[in-house]
């Protein structure tokens, strides 16, 4: 899947976030993180769900709200590597029809198309990971 090109108004081409908990209990903190990320005007936010074991309706609502806000800004929200249970939840909610859901690439494997695309992409991509703290 080709990465979308950031819109002209974005200040950060790509932001990656890794969520380990994503339910009603941690929604205020997670929502605040998404608000901060959206303030950066990213071209794409990738939400890594590989370490997340549970997602509920409140979390799905936050994803949809974030998606709507990003679409208005000409940006894309992508979900990466959800476990099979979360994939079924996303499919049941038809969220997989709205948001791109991608698998994490295997370590050490790249394709020529990805390398070529990155060579054409203007400027360095700001990349980083931020874990959302677990509620104590």
Coordinates of N, CA, C and O in Angstrom, one line a residue:
X1 N 0.8 -1.2 0.0 CA 0.0 0.0 0.0 C 0.9 1.2 0.0 O 1.8 1.4 0.8
X2 N 0.7 2.1 -0.9 CA 1.5 3.3 -1.0 C 1.1 4.3 0.1 O -0.1 4.5 0.4
X3 N 2.0 5.0 0.6 CA 1.7 6.0 1.7 C 1.2 7.2 1.0 O 1.7 7.6 -0.1
X4 N 0.2 7.8 1.6 CA -0.4 9.1 1.0 C 0.6 10.2 1.1 O 1.4 10.2 2.1
X5 N 0.6 11.1 0.1 CA 1.5 12.2 0.2 C 0.8 13.3 1.1 O -0.4 13.5 1.1
X6 N 1.6 13.9 2.0 CA 1.1 14.9 2.9 C 0.5 16.1 2.2 O 1.0 16.4 1.1
X7 N -0.5 16.7 2.7 CA -1.1 17.9 2.1 C -0.1 19.0 2.3 O 0.8 19.0 3.1
X8 N -0.4 20.1 1.5 CA 0.5 21.2 1.5 C 0.5 21.9 2.9 O 1.5 22.6 3.2
X9 N -0.6 21.8 3.6 CA -0.7 22.5 4.9 C -0.1 21.8 6.1 O -0.1 22.3 7.2
X10 N 0.5 20.6 5.9 CA 1.0 19.8 7.0 C 2.4 20.3 7.4 O 3.1 20.8 6.6
X11 N 2.6 20.2 8.7 CA 3.9 20.6 9.2 C 4.8 19.4 9.6 O 6.0 19.5 9.6
X12 N 4.1 18.3 9.8 CA 4.9 17.0 10.1 C 4.3 16.0 9.1 O 3.1 15.7 9.2
X13 N 5.1 15.4 8.2 CA 4.6 14.4 7.3 C 4.0 13.1 7.9 O 3.0 12.6 7.5
X14 N 4.7 12.6 9.0 CA 4.2 11.3 9.5 C 4.4 11.3 11.0 O 5.5 11.7 11.5
X15 N 3.4 10.9 11.7 CA 3.5 10.7 13.2 C 3.1 9.3 13.5 O 2.0 8.8 13.0
X16 N 3.8 8.5 14.2 CA 3.5 7.2 14.6 C 3.3 7.1 16.1 O 4.0 7.7 16.9
X17 N 2.2 6.5 16.5 CA 1.9 6.3 18.0 C 1.6 4.9 18.2 O 0.9 4.2 17.4
X18 N 2.1 4.4 19.3 CA 1.8 3.0 19.7 C 0.9 3.0 20.9 O 1.2 3.6 22.0
X19 N -0.2 2.3 20.8 CA -1.2 2.2 21.9 C -1.2 0.8 22.5 O -1.2 -0.2 21.8
X20 N -1.1 0.7 23.8 CA -1.1 -0.6 24.5 C -2.5 -0.8 25.2 O -2.8 -1.9 25.4
X21 N -3.1 0.3 25.5 CA -4.5 0.2 26.1 C -5.3 1.2 25.3 O -4.9 2.3 25.1
X22 N -6.5 0.8 25.0 CA -7.4 1.7 24.2 C -8.8 1.4 24.5 O -9.5 0.7 23.8
X23 N -9.3 1.9 25.6 CA -10.7 1.7 26.0 C -11.2 2.9 26.8 O -10.4 3.9 26.9
X24 N -12.4 2.9 27.3 CA -13.0 4.0 28.0 C -12.1 4.5 29.2 O -12.0 5.7 29.4
X25 N -11.5 3.6 29.9 CA -10.7 4.0 31.1 C -9.5 5.0 30.7 O -9.2 5.9 31.5
X26 N -8.9 4.8 29.6 CA -7.8 5.6 29.2 C -8.1 6.7 28.1 O -7.3 7.3 27.6
X27 N -9.4 6.8 27.8 CA -9.8 7.7 26.8 C -9.5 9.1 27.0 O -9.0 9.8 26.0
X28 N -9.6 9.7 28.2 CA -9.2 11.1 28.3 C -7.7 11.4 28.0 O -7.4 12.3 27.3
X29 N -6.8 10.5 28.4 CA -5.4 10.6 28.1 C -5.1 10.4 26.7 O -4.4 11.2 26.0
X30 N -5.7 9.4 26.1 CA -5.5 9.1 24.7 C -6.1 10.2 23.8 O -5.4 10.6 22.8
X31 N -7.3 10.7 24.2 CA -7.8 11.9 23.4 C -6.9 13.1 23.5 O -6.8 13.8 22.5
X32 N -6.3 13.3 24.6 CA -5.4 14.5 24.8 C -4.2 14.3 23.9 O -3.7 15.3 23.3
X33 N -3.7 13.1 23.8 CA -2.5 12.8 22.9 C -2.9 13.0 21.4 O -2.2 13.7 20.7
X34 N -4.1 12.6 21.0 CA -4.5 12.8 19.7 C -4.7 14.3 19.4 O -4.4 14.8 18.3
X35 N -5.3 15.0 20.4 CA -5.4 16.5 20.2 C -4.0 17.1 20.0 O -3.9 18.0 19.1
X36 N -3.0 16.7 20.7 CA -1.7 17.3 20.5 C -1.1 16.9 19.2 O -0.5 17.7 18.5
X37 N -1.3 15.7 18.8 CA -0.9 15.3 17.5 C -1.5 16.0 16.3 O -0.9 16.5 15.4
X38 N -2.8 16.2 16.4 CA -3.5 17.0 15.4 C -3.1 18.4 15.4 O -3.1 19.1 14.3
X39 N -2.6 19.0 16.5 CA -2.1 20.4 16.5 C -0.9 20.5 15.7 O -0.5 21.6 15.2
X40 N -0.2 19.4 15.4 CA 1.1 19.4 14.6 C 0.7 19.4 13.1 O 1.6 19.6 12.3
X41 N -0.5 19.3 12.8 CA -1.0 19.2 11.4 C -0.2 18.2 10.6 O 0.4 18.4 9.5
X42 N -0.3 16.9 11.0 CA 0.4 15.8 10.3 C -0.2 15.5 9.0 O -1.4 15.6 8.9
X43 N 0.6 15.0 8.1 CA 0.0 14.4 6.8 C -0.6 13.1 7.0 O -1.5 12.7 6.4
X44 N 0.0 12.3 8.0 CA -0.5 11.0 8.3 C -0.2 10.6 9.7 O 0.9 10.9 10.2
X45 N -1.1 10.0 10.4 CA -0.9 9.4 11.7 C -1.1 7.9 11.6 O -2.1 7.5 11.1
X46 N -0.1 7.2 12.0 CA -0.1 5.7 12.0 C -0.3 5.3 13.5 O 0.6 5.6 14.3
X47 N -1.4 4.6 13.8 CA -1.6 4.1 15.1 C -1.2 2.6 15.2 O -1.9 1.8 14.5
X48 N -0.2 2.3 15.9 CA 0.3 0.9 16.0 C -0.5 0.3 17.1 O -0.4 0.6 18.3
X49 N -1.2 -0.8 16.7 CA -2.0 -1.5 17.7 C -1.5 -2.9 18.0 O -2.2 -3.7 18.5
X50 N -0.2 -3.1 17.6 CA 0.4 -4.4 17.8 C 0.4 -4.9 19.3 O 0.4 -6.0 19.6
X51 N 0.6 -3.9 20.2 CA 0.6 -4.2 21.6 C -0.7 -4.1 22.3 O -0.7 -4.2 23.5
X52 N -1.7 -3.7 21.6 CA -3.0 -3.5 22.2 C -3.9 -4.8 22.2 O -4.0 -5.4 21.2
X53 N -4.4 -5.1 23.3 CA -5.2 -6.4 23.4 C -6.7 -6.1 23.4 O -7.5 -7.1 23.2
X54 N -7.1 -4.9 23.6 CA -8.6 -4.6 23.7 C -8.9 -3.3 23.2 O -8.1 -2.3 23.3
X55 N -10.0 -3.2 22.5 CA -10.5 -1.9 22.0 C -12.0 -1.9 22.3 O -12.7 -3.0 22.1
X56 N -12.6 -0.8 22.7 CA -14.1 -0.8 22.9 C -14.7 0.3 22.1 O -14.1 1.0 21.3
X57 N -16.0 0.4 22.3 CA -16.8 1.4 21.5 C -16.4 2.8 21.6 O -16.3 3.6 20.7
X58 N -16.0 3.2 22.8 CA -15.5 4.5 23.1 C -14.2 4.8 22.3 O -14.0 5.9 21.7
X59 N -13.3 3.8 22.2 CA -12.1 4.0 21.5 C -12.4 4.1 20.0 O -11.7 4.9 19.3
X60 N -13.3 3.3 19.5 CA -13.7 3.4 18.1 C -14.3 4.7 17.8 O -14.0 5.3 16.8
X61 N -15.1 5.3 18.7 CA -15.6 6.6 18.5 C -14.5 7.7 18.4 O -14.5 8.6 17.6
X62 N -13.4 7.5 19.3 CA -12.3 8.4 19.2 C -11.6 8.3 17.9 O -11.2 9.3 17.3
X63 N -11.4 7.1 17.4 CA -10.7 6.9 16.1 C -11.5 7.6 15.0 O -10.9 8.2 14.1
X64 N -12.8 7.4 15.0 CA -13.7 8.0 14.0 C -13.6 9.5 14.0 O -13.6 10.2 13.0
X65 N -13.6 10.1 15.3 CA -13.6 11.5 15.4 C -12.2 12.0 14.9 O -12.2 13.0 14.2
X66 N -11.1 11.3 15.3 CA -9.8 11.7 14.8 C -9.7 11.6 13.3 O -9.2 12.5 12.6
X67 N -10.3 10.6 12.7 CA -10.3 10.4 11.3 C -11.1 11.5 10.6 O -10.6 12.1 9.6
X68 N -12.2 11.9 11.1 CA -13.0 13.0 10.5 C -12.2 14.3 10.5 O -12.1 15.1 9.5
X69 N -11.5 14.6 11.7 CA -10.7 15.8 11.8 C -9.5 15.8 10.8 O -9.2 16.8 10.2
X70 N -8.9 14.6 10.6 CA -7.8 14.5 9.7 C -8.3 14.7 8.3 O -7.6 15.3 7.5
X71 N -9.4 14.1 7.9 CA -9.9 14.2 6.5 C -10.1 15.7 6.2 O -9.8 16.1 5.1
X72 N -10.7 16.4 7.1 CA -11.0 17.8 6.9 C -9.7 18.6 6.6 O -9.7 19.6 5.9
X73 N -8.6 18.1 7.2 CA -7.3 18.8 7.0 C -6.5 18.2 5.9 O -5.4 18.5 5.6
X74 N -7.1 17.2 5.2 CA -6.4 16.6 4.0 C -5.4 15.6 4.4 O -4.4 15.3 3.7
X75 N -5.6 15.0 5.6 CA -4.6 14.0 6.1 C -5.2 12.6 6.2 O -6.4 12.4 6.0
X76 N -4.4 11.6 6.7 CA -4.9 10.2 6.7 C -4.5 9.6 8.1 O -3.4 9.8 8.6
X77 N -5.5 8.9 8.6 CA -5.2 8.1 9.8 C -5.2 6.6 9.4 O -6.1 6.1 8.8
X78 N -4.1 5.9 9.8 CA -3.9 4.5 9.4 C -3.7 3.7 10.7 O -3.0 4.1 11.6
X79 N -4.3 2.5 10.7 CA -4.2 1.6 11.9 C -3.2 0.5 11.4 O -3.3 -0.1 10.3
X80 N -2.2 0.2 12.3 CA -1.2 -0.8 11.9 C -1.2 -2.0 12.8 O -1.2 -1.8 14.1
X81 N -1.2 -3.2 12.3 CA -0.9 -4.4 12.9 C -1.8 -4.7 14.1 O -1.3 -5.2 15.2
X82 N -3.2 -4.6 14.0 CA -4.0 -5.0 15.1 C -4.0 -6.6 15.2 O -3.9 -7.2 14.2
X83 N -4.2 -7.1 16.4 CA -4.3 -8.5 16.6 C -5.6 -9.0 16.0 O -6.5 -8.3 15.7
X84 N -5.7 -10.3 15.8 CA -6.9 -10.9 15.1 C -8.2 -10.5 15.8 O -9.2 -10.3 15.1
X85 N -8.2 -10.5 17.1 CA -9.5 -10.1 17.8 C -9.9 -8.7 17.5 O -11.0 -8.4 17.2
X86 N -8.9 -7.8 17.6 CA -9.2 -6.4 17.3 C -9.6 -6.2 15.8 O -10.5 -5.4 15.4
X87 N -9.0 -7.0 14.9 CA -9.4 -6.9 13.5 C -10.8 -7.3 13.3 O -11.5 -6.7 12.5
X88 N -11.3 -8.3 14.0 CA -12.7 -8.7 14.0 C -13.6 -7.6 14.5 O -14.7 -7.3 13.9
X89 N -13.2 -7.0 15.6 CA -14.0 -5.8 16.1 C -14.1 -4.7 15.1 O -15.1 -4.1 14.8
X90 N -12.9 -4.4 14.5 CA -12.9 -3.3 13.5 C -13.8 -3.7 12.3 O -14.5 -2.8 11.7
X91 N -13.7 -5.0 11.9 CA -14.5 -5.4 10.7 C -16.0 -5.4 11.1 O -16.9 -4.9 10.3
X92 N -16.4 -5.8 12.3 CA -17.8 -5.7 12.7 C -18.3 -4.3 12.8 O -19.5 -4.1 12.4
X93 N -17.5 -3.4 13.2 CA -17.9 -2.0 13.2 C -17.7 -1.3 11.9 O -18.0 -0.1 11.7
X94 N -17.3 -2.0 10.9 CA -17.0 -1.5 9.5 C -16.0 -0.4 9.5 O -15.9 0.4 8.6
X95 N -15.2 -0.4 10.5 CA -14.1 0.6 10.6 C -13.0 0.3 9.6 O -12.4 1.2 9.1
X96 N -12.8 -0.9 9.2 CA -11.8 -1.3 8.3 C -12.2 -0.8 6.9 O -11.4 -0.8 6.0
X97 N -13.5 -0.4 6.7 CA -13.9 0.1 5.4 C -13.6 1.6 5.3 O -13.6 2.2 4.2
X98 N -13.4 2.3 6.5 CA -13.2 3.7 6.6 C -11.7 4.0 6.7 O -11.3 5.0 6.0
X99 N -11.1 3.3 7.5 CA -9.6 3.5 7.8 C -8.8 2.5 7.2 O -9.1 1.3 7.2
X100 N -7.6 2.8 6.7 CA -6.7 1.8 6.2 C -6.1 1.0 7.4 O -5.8 1.6 8.4
X101 N -6.2 -0.3 7.3 CA -5.6 -1.2 8.3 C -4.5 -1.9 7.6 O -4.7 -2.6 6.6
X102 N -3.3 -1.8 8.0 CA -2.1 -2.4 7.4 C -1.4 -3.3 8.4 O -1.5 -3.1 9.6
X103 N -0.6 -4.2 7.8 CA 0.2 -5.1 8.6 C 1.6 -4.5 8.7 O 2.1 -3.8 7.8
X104 N 2.3 -4.7 9.9 CA 3.6 -4.2 10.0 C 4.5 -5.0 9.1 O 4.4 -6.2 9.0
X105 N 5.5 -4.4 8.4 CA 6.4 -5.1 7.5 C 7.3 -6.0 8.4 O 7.6 -5.6 9.5
X106 N 7.7 -7.1 7.8 CA 8.6 -8.0 8.5 C 10.0 -7.3 8.6 O 10.4 -6.5 7.8
X107 N 10.7 -7.6 9.7 CA 12.0 -7.0 9.9 C 12.9 -7.4 8.8 O 13.1 -8.5 8.4
X108 N 13.6 -6.3 8.3 CA 14.6 -6.6 7.3 C 14.1 -6.8 5.8 O 14.9 -7.0 4.9
X109 N 12.8 -6.6 5.6 CA 12.2 -6.7 4.3 C 11.7 -5.4 3.8 O 11.0 -4.7 4.5
X110 N 12.2 -5.0 2.6 CA 11.7 -3.8 2.0 C 11.4 -4.2 0.5 O 11.9 -5.1 0.0
X111 N 10.6 -3.3 -0.1 CA 10.3 -3.5 -1.5 C 10.9 -2.4 -2.3 O 11.1 -1.3 -1.7
X112 N 11.2 -2.6 -3.5 CA 11.8 -1.5 -4.3 C 10.9 -0.3 -4.4 O 11.3 0.8 -4.5
X113 N 9.5 -0.6 -4.5 CA 8.6 0.5 -4.6 C 8.6 1.4 -3.4 O 8.6 2.6 -3.5
X114 N 8.8 0.9 -2.2 CA 8.9 1.7 -1.0 C 10.1 2.5 -1.0 O 10.1 3.7 -0.7
X115 N 11.3 1.9 -1.3 CA 12.5 2.6 -1.4 C 12.5 3.7 -2.4 O 12.9 4.8 -2.1
X116 N 11.9 3.5 -3.6 CA 11.8 4.5 -4.6 C 10.9 5.6 -4.1 O 11.2 6.8 -4.3
X117 N 9.8 5.3 -3.5 CA 8.8 6.3 -3.0 C 9.5 7.2 -2.0 O 9.4 8.4 -2.0
X118 N 10.3 6.6 -1.1 CA 10.9 7.4 0.0 C 12.0 8.3 -0.6 O 12.3 9.3 -0.1
X119 N 12.6 7.8 -1.7 CA 13.6 8.6 -2.3 C 13.0 9.9 -3.0 O 13.7 10.9 -3.1
X120 N 11.8 9.8 -3.4 CA 11.1 10.9 -4.1 C 10.5 11.8 -3.1 O 10.3 13.0 -3.4
X121 N 10.1 11.4 -1.9 CA 9.5 12.2 -0.9 C 10.3 13.4 -0.5 O 11.5 13.2 -0.2
X122 N 9.7 14.6 -0.5 CA 10.5 15.8 -0.2 C 10.8 15.9 1.3 O 9.9 15.6 2.1
X123 N 12.0 16.3 1.6 CA 12.4 16.5 3.0 C 12.4 15.3 3.9 O 11.8 14.3 3.6
X124 N 13.0 15.5 5.0 CA 13.1 14.3 6.0 C 11.7 14.2 6.7 O 11.0 15.2 7.0
X125 N 11.4 13.0 7.0 CA 10.1 12.7 7.7 C 10.4 12.7 9.2 O 11.3 12.1 9.6
X126 N 9.6 13.4 9.9 CA 9.7 13.4 11.4 C 9.0 12.1 11.9 O 7.9 11.9 11.6
X127 N 9.8 11.3 12.5 CA 9.3 10.0 13.0 C 9.6 9.9 14.5 O 10.6 10.3 15.0
X128 N 8.6 9.3 15.2 CA 8.9 9.1 16.6 C 7.7 8.3 17.2 O 6.7 8.1 16.5
X129 N 7.9 7.7 18.3 CA 6.9 6.9 19.0 C 6.6 7.5 20.4 O 7.6 7.9 21.1
X130 N 5.4 7.5 20.7 CA 5.0 8.0 22.0 C 4.0 7.0 22.6 O 3.0 6.7 22.0
X131 N 4.3 6.5 23.8 CA 3.4 5.5 24.4 C 2.4 6.3 25.2 O 2.8 7.3 25.9
X132 N 1.2 5.9 25.2 CA 0.2 6.5 26.0 C 0.3 5.9 27.4 O 0.2 4.6 27.5
X133 N 0.4 6.6 28.4 CA 0.6 6.0 29.8 C -0.6 5.3 30.2 O -1.7 5.7 30.0
X134 N -0.4 4.2 30.9 CA -1.5 3.4 31.4 C -2.0 4.0 32.6 O -1.3 4.6 33.4
X135 N -3.3 4.0 32.8 CA -4.0 4.6 33.9 C -3.7 3.7 35.2 O -3.9 2.5 35.2
X136 N -3.3 4.3 36.2 CA -2.9 3.6 37.5 C -4.1 3.5 38.4 O -4.9 4.3 38.6

